[in-house]
PDB file of C-alpha atoms in Angstrom:
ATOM      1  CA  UNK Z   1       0.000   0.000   0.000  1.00  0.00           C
ATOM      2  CA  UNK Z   2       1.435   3.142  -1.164  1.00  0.00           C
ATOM      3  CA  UNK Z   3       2.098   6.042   1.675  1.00  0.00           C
ATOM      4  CA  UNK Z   4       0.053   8.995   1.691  1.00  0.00           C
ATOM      5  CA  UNK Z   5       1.230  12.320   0.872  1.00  0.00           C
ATOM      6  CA  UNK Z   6       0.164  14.386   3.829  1.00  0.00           C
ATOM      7  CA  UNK Z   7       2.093  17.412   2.414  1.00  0.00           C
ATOM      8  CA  UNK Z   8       2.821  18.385  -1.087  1.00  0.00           C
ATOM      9  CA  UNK Z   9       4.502  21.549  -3.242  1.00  0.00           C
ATOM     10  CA  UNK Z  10       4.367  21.832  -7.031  1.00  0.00           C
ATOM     11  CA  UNK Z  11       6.014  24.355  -8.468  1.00  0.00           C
ATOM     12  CA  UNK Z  12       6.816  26.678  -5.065  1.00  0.00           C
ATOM     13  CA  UNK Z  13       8.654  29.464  -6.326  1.00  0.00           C
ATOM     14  CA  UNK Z  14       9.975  32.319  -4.054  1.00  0.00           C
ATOM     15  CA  UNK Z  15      11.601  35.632  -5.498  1.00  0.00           C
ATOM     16  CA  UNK Z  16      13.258  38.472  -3.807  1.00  0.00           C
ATOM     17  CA  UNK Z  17      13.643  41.551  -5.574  1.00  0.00           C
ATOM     18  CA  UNK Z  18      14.305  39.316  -8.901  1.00  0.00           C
ATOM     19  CA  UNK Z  19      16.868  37.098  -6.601  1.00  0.00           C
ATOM     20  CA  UNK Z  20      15.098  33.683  -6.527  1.00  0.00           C
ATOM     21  CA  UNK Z  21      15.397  32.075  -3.098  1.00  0.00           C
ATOM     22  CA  UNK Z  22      13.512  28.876  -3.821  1.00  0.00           C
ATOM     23  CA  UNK Z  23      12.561  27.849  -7.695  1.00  0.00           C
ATOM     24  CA  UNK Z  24      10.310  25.089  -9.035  1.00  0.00           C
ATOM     25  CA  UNK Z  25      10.086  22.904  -5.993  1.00  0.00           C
ATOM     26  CA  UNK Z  26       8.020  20.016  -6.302  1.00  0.00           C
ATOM     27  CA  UNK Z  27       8.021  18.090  -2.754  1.00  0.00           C
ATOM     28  CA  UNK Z  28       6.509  15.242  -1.096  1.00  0.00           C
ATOM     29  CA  UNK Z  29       6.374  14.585   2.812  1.00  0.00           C
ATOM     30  CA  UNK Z  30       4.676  10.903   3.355  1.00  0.00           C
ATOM     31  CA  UNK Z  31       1.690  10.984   6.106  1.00  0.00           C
ATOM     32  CA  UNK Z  32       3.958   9.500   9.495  1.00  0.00           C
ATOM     33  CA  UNK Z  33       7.059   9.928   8.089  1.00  0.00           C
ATOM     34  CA  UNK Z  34      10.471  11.896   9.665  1.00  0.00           C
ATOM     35  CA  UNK Z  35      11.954  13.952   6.965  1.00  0.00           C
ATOM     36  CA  UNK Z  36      15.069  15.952   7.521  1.00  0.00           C
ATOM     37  CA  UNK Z  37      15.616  19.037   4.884  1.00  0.00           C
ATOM     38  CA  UNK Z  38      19.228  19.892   4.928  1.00  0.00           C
ATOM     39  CA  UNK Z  39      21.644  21.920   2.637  1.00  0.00           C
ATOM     40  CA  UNK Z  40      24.504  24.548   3.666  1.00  0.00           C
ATOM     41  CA  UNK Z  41      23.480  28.207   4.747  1.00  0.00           C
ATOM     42  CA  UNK Z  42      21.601  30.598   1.841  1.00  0.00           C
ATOM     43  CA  UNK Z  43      20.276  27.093   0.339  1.00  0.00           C
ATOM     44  CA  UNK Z  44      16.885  28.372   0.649  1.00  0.00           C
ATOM     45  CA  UNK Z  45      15.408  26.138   3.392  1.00  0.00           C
ATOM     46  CA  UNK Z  46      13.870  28.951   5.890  1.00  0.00           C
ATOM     47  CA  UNK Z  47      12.168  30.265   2.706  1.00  0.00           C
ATOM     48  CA  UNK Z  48      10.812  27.106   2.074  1.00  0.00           C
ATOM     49  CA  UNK Z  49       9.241  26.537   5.130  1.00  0.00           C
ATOM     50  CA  UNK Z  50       8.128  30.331   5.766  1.00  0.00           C
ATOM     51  CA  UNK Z  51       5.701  29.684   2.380  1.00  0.00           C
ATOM     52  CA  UNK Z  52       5.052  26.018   3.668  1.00  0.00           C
ATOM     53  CA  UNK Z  53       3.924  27.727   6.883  1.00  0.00           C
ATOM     54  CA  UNK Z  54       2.222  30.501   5.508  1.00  0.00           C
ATOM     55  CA  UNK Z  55       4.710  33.602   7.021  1.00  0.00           C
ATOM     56  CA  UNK Z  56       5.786  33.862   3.399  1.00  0.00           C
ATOM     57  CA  UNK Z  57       3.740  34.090   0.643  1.00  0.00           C
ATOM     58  CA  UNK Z  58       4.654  32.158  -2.687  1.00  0.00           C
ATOM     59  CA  UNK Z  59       5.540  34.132  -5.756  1.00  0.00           C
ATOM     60  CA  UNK Z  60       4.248  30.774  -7.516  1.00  0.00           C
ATOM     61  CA  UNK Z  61       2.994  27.262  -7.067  1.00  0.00           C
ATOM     62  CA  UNK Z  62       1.509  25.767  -4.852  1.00  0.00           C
ATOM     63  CA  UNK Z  63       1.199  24.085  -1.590  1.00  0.00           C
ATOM     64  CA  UNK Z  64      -1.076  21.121  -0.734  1.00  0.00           C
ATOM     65  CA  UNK Z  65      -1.665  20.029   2.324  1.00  0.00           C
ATOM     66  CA  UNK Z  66      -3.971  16.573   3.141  1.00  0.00           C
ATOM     67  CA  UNK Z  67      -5.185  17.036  -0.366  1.00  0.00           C
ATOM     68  CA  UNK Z  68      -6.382  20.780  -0.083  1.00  0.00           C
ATOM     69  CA  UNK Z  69      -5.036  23.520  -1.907  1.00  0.00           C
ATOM     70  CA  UNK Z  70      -3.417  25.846   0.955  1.00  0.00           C
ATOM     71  CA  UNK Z  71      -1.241  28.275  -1.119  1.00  0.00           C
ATOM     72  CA  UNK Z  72      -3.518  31.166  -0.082  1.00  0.00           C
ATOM     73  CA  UNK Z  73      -4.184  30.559   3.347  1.00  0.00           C
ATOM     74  CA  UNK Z  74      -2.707  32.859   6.467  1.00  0.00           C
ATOM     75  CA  UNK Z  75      -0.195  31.245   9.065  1.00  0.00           C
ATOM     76  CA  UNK Z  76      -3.081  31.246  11.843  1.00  0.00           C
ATOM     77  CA  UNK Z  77      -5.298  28.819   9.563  1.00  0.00           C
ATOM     78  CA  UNK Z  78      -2.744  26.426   8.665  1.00  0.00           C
ATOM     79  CA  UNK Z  79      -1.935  25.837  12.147  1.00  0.00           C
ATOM     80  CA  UNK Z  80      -5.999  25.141  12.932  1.00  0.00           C
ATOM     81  CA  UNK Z  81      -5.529  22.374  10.066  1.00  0.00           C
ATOM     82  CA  UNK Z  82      -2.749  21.121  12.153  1.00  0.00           C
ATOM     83  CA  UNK Z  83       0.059  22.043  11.063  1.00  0.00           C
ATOM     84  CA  UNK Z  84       2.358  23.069  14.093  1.00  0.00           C
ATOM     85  CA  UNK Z  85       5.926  24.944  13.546  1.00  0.00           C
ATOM     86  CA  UNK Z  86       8.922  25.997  15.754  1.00  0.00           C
ATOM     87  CA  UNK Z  87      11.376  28.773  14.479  1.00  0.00           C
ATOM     88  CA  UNK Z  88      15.284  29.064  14.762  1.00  0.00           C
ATOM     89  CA  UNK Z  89      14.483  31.753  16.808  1.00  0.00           C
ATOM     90  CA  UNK Z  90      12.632  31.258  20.188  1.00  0.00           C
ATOM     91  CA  UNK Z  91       9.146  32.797  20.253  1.00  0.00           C
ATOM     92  CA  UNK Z  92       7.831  31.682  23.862  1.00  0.00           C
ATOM     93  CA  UNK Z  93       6.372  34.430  26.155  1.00  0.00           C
ATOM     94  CA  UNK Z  94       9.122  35.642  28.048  1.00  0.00           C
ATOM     95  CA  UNK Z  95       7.014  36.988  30.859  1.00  0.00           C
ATOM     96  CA  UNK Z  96       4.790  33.270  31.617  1.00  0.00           C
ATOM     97  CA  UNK Z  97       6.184  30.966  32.802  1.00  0.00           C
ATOM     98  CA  UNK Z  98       6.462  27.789  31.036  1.00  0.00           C
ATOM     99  CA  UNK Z  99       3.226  25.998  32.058  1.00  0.00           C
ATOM    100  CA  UNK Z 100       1.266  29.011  31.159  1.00  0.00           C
ATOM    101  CA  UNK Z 101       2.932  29.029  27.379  1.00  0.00           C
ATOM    102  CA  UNK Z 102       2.178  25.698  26.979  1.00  0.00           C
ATOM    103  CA  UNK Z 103      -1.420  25.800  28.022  1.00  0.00           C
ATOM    104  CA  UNK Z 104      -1.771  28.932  25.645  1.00  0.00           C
ATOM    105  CA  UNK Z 105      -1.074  26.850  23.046  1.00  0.00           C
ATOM    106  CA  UNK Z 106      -3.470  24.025  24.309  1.00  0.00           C
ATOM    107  CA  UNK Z 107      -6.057  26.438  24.394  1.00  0.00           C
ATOM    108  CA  UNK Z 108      -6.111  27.478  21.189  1.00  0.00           C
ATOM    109  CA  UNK Z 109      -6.671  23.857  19.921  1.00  0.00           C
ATOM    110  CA  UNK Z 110      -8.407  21.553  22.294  1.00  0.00           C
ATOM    111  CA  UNK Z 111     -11.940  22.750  23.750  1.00  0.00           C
ATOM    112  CA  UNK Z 112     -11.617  21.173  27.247  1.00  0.00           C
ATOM    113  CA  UNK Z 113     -12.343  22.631  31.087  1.00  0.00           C
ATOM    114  CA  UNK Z 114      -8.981  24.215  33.308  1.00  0.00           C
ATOM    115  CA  UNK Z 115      -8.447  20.513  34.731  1.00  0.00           C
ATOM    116  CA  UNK Z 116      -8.101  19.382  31.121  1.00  0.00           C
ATOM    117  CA  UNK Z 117      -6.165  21.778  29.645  1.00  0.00           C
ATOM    118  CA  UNK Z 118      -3.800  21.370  32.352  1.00  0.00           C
ATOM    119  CA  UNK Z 119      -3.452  17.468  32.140  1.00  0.00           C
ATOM    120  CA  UNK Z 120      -2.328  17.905  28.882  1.00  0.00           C
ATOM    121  CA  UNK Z 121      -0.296  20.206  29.617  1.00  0.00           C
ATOM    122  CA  UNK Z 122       1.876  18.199  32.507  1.00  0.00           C
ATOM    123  CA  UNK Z 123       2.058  15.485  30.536  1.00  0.00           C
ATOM    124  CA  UNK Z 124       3.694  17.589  27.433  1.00  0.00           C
ATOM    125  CA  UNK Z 125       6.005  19.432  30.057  1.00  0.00           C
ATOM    126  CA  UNK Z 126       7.306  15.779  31.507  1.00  0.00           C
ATOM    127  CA  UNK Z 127       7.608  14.161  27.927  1.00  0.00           C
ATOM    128  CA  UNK Z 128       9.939  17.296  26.712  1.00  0.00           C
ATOM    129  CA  UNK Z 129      11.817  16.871  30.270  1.00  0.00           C
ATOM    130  CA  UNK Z 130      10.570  20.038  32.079  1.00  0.00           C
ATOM    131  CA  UNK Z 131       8.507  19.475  34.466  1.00  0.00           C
ATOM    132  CA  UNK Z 132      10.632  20.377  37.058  1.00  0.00           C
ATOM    133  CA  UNK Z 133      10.736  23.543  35.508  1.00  0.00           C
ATOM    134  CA  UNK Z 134       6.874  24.166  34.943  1.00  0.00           C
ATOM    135  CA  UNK Z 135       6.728  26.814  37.274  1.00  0.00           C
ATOM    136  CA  UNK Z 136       9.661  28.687  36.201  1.00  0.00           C
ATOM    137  CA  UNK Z 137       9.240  32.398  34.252  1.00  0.00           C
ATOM    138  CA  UNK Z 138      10.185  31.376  30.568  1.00  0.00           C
ATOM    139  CA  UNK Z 139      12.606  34.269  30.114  1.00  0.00           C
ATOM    140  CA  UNK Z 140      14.484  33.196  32.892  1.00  0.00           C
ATOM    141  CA  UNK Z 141      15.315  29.480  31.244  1.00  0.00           C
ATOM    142  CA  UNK Z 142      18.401  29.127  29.325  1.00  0.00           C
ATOM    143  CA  UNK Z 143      18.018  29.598  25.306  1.00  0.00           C
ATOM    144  CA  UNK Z 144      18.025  25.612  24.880  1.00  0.00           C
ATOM    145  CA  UNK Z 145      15.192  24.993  27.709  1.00  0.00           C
ATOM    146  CA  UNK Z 146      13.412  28.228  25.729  1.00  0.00           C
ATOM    147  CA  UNK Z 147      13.644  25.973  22.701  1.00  0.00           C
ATOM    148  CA  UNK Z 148      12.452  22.366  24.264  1.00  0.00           C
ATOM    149  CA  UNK Z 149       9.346  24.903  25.897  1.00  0.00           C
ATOM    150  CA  UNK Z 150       8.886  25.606  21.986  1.00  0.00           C
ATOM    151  CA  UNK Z 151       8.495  21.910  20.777  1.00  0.00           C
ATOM    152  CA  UNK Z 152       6.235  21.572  23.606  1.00  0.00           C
ATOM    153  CA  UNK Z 153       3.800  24.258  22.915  1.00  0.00           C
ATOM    154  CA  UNK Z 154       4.000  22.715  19.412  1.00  0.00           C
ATOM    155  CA  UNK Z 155       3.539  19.180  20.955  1.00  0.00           C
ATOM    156  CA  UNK Z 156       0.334  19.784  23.099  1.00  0.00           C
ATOM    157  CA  UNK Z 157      -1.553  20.897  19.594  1.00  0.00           C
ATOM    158  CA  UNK Z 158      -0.931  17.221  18.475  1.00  0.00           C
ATOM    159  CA  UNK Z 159      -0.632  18.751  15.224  1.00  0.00           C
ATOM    160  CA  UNK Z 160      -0.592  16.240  12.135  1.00  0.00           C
ATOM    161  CA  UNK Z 161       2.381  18.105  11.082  1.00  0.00           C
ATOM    162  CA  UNK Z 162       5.148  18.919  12.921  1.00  0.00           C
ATOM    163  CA  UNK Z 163       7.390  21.793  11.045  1.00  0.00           C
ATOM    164  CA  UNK Z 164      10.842  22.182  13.718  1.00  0.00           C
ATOM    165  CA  UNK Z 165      13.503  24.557  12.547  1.00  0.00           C
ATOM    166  CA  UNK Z 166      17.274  24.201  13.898  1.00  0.00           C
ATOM    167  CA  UNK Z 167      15.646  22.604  17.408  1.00  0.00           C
ATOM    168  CA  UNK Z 168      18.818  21.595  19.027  1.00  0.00           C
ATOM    169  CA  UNK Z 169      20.128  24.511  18.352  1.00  0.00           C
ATOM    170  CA  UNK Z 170      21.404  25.595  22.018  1.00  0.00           C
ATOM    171  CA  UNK Z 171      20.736  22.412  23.458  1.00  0.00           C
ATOM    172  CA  UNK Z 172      23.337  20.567  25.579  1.00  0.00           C
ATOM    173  CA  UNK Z 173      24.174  16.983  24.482  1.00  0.00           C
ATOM    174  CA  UNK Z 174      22.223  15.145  26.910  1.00  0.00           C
ATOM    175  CA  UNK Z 175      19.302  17.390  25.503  1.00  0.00           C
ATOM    176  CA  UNK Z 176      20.045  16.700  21.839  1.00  0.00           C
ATOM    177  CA  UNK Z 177      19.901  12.729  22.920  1.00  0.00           C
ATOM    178  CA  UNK Z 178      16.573  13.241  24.564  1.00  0.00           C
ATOM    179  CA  UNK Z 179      15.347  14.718  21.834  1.00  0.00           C
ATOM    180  CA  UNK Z 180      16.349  12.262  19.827  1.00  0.00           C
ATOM    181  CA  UNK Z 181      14.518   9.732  22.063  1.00  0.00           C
ATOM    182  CA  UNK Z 182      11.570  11.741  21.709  1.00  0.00           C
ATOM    183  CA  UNK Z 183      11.596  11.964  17.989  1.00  0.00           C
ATOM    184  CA  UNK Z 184      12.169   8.214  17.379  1.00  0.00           C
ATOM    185  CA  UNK Z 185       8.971   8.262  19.668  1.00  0.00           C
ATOM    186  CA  UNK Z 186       6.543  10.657  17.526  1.00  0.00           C
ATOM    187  CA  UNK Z 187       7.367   8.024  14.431  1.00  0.00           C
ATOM    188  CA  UNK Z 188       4.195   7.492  13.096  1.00  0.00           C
ATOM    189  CA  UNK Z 189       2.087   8.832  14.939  1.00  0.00           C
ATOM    190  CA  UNK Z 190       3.160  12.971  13.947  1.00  0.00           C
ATOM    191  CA  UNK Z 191       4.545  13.609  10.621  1.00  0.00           C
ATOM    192  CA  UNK Z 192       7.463  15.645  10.947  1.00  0.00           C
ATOM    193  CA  UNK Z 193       9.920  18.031   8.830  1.00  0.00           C
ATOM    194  CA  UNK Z 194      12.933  18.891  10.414  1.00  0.00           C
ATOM    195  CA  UNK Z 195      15.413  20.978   9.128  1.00  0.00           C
ATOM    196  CA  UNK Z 196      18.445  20.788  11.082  1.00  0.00           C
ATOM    197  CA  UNK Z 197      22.156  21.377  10.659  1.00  0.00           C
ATOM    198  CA  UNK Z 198      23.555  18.387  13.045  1.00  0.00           C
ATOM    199  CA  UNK Z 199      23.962  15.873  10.725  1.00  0.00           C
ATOM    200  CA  UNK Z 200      24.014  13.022  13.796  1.00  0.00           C
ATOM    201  CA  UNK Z 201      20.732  14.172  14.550  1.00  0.00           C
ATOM    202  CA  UNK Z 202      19.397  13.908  10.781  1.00  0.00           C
ATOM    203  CA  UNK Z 203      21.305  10.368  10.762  1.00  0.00           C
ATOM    204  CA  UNK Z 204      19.521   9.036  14.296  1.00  0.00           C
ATOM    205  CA  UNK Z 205      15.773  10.450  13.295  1.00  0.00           C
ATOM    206  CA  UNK Z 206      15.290  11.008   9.702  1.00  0.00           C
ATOM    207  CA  UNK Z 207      13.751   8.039   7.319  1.00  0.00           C
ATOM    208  CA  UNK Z 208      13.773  10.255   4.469  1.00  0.00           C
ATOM    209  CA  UNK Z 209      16.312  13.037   3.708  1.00  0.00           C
ATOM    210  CA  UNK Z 210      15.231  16.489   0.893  1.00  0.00           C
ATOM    211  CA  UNK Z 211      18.808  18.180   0.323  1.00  0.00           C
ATOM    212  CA  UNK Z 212      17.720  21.855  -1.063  1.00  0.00           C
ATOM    213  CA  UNK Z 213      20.931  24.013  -2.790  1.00  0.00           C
ATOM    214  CA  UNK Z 214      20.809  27.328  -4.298  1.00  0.00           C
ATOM    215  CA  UNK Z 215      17.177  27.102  -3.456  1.00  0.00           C
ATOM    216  CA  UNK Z 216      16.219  23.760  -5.478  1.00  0.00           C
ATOM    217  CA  UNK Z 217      16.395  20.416  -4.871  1.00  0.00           C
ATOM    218  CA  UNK Z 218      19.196  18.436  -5.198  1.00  0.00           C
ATOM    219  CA  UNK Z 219      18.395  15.411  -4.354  1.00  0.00           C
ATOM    220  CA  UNK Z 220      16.160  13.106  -1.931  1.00  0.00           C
ATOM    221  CA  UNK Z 221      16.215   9.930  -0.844  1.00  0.00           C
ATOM    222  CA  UNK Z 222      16.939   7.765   2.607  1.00  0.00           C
ATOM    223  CA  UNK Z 223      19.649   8.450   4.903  1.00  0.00           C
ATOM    224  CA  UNK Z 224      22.007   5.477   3.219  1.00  0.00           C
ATOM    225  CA  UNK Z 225      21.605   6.926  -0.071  1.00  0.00           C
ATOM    226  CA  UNK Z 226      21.984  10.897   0.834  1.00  0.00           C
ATOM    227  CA  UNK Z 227      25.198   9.777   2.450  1.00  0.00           C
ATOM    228  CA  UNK Z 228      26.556   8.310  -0.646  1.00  0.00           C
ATOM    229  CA  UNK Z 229      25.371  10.827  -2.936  1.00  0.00           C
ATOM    230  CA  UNK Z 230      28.237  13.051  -4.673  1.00  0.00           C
ATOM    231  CA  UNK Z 231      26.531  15.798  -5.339  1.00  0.00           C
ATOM    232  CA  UNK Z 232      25.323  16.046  -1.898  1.00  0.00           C
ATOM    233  CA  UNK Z 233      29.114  15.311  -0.709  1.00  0.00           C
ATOM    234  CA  UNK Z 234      30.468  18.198  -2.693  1.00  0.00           C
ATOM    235  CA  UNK Z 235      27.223  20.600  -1.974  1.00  0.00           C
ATOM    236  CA  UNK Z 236      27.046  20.080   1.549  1.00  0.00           C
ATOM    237  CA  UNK Z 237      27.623  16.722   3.893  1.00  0.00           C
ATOM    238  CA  UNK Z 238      31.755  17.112   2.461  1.00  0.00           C
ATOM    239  CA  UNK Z 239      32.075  20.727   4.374  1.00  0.00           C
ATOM    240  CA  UNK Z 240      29.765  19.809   7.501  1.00  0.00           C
ATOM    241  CA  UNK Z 241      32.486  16.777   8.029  1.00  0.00           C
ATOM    242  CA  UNK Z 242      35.379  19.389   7.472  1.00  0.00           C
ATOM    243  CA  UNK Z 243      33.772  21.574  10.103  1.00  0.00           C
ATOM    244  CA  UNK Z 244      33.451  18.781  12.460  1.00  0.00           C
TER     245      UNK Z 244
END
């Protein structure tokens, strides 16, 4: 039985000022699946998933999204279809503290009573590993606790697509592994994109690999076969390894 396509872009075309940051993309993200999007810095990727997410609009093509025709719908409505995103930059509510973001969030997509709410909540707070830190003013955590709060407030919308830009970015290493753990755990049951720059991370998580360059694709394919690719060797994965 073939996989459904949960998200899809034909054509997605993004131009600055006659500089084109993404061109022609035709994607595919499988409904369950993990897929890493990876490619050095200016390759076009945070474009690509500003118009995916609706903070960018598309100059043209389109993007589908369970079989619907999103291309012209605002950030706020894409997230009520379930679609949940993270950016490389923290946007939690500095002045909340951590249980309050994350019920925010909750709020906005489940229709349940205070006790509810909260239950979810707690249990997204000690999945992430900070629930010892629940109580805690969110401006006061350190950047990479500020970016776990993030994936929870993402986490208790139980979107059906997870969008997570640079997330271990800041984190410790005993954070990155736990996120790890908790990616391996969302397999199947969230489909997720992750665009991320540690390429252990891609390696651990990722079933599927999109490599974007000069703001088209490359090439795709799973982990095994990115690895081996060239192109992607000269492009990219050859100058992360340098820099390691």
């Amino acid at each position: 039985m073939a996989a459904v396509t949960i998200l899809e872009t034909k054509g997605l075309t993004k131009v600055f000022g006659g500089i084109h940051a993404n061109t022609d993309i035709d994607f595919q993200l499988p409904e369950g699946q993990v897929m890493a999007l990876i490619g050095p810095n200016g390759a076009g990727k945070s474009t690509f998933v500003g118009m995916l997410c609706g903070r960018i609009p598309a100059t043209a093509g389109q993007v589908i999204f369970k079989g619907e025709d999103i291309s012209a719908l605002p950030a706020h409505k894409r997230i009520a279809m379930g679609i949940a995103y993270t950016f490389q930059i923290t946007s939690v509510f500095a002045n909340l503290p951590a249980r309050e973001n994350v019920a925010l969030a909750a709020r906005r997509k489940h229709r349940l009573d205070e006790a509810g709410i909260l239950a979810k909540v707690d249990a997204v707070l000690a999945r992430i590993g900070l629930a010892d830190r629940a109580d805690q003013i969110a401006g006061d955590l350190s950047y990479g606790h500020q970016r776990l709060l993030e994936i929870a407030m993402g986490l208790v919308q139980e979107p059906e697509l997870f969008i997570l830009d640079e997330p271990t970015q800041g984190l410790a290493d005993s954070e990155i592994t736990e996120f790890v753990d908790l990616i391996n755990g969302l397999k199947g049951s969230t489909t997720i994109l992750l665009i991320e720059h540690n390429m252990d991370v891609v390696m651990r998580t990722a079933q599927a690999i999109t490599v974007l360059n000069f703001g088209e694709i490359l090439a795709s394919g799973s982990p095994s076969e990115i690895k081996a690719n060239a192109e992607v060797q000269a492009a990219y994965l050859g100058t992360v390894h340098a820099e390691d």
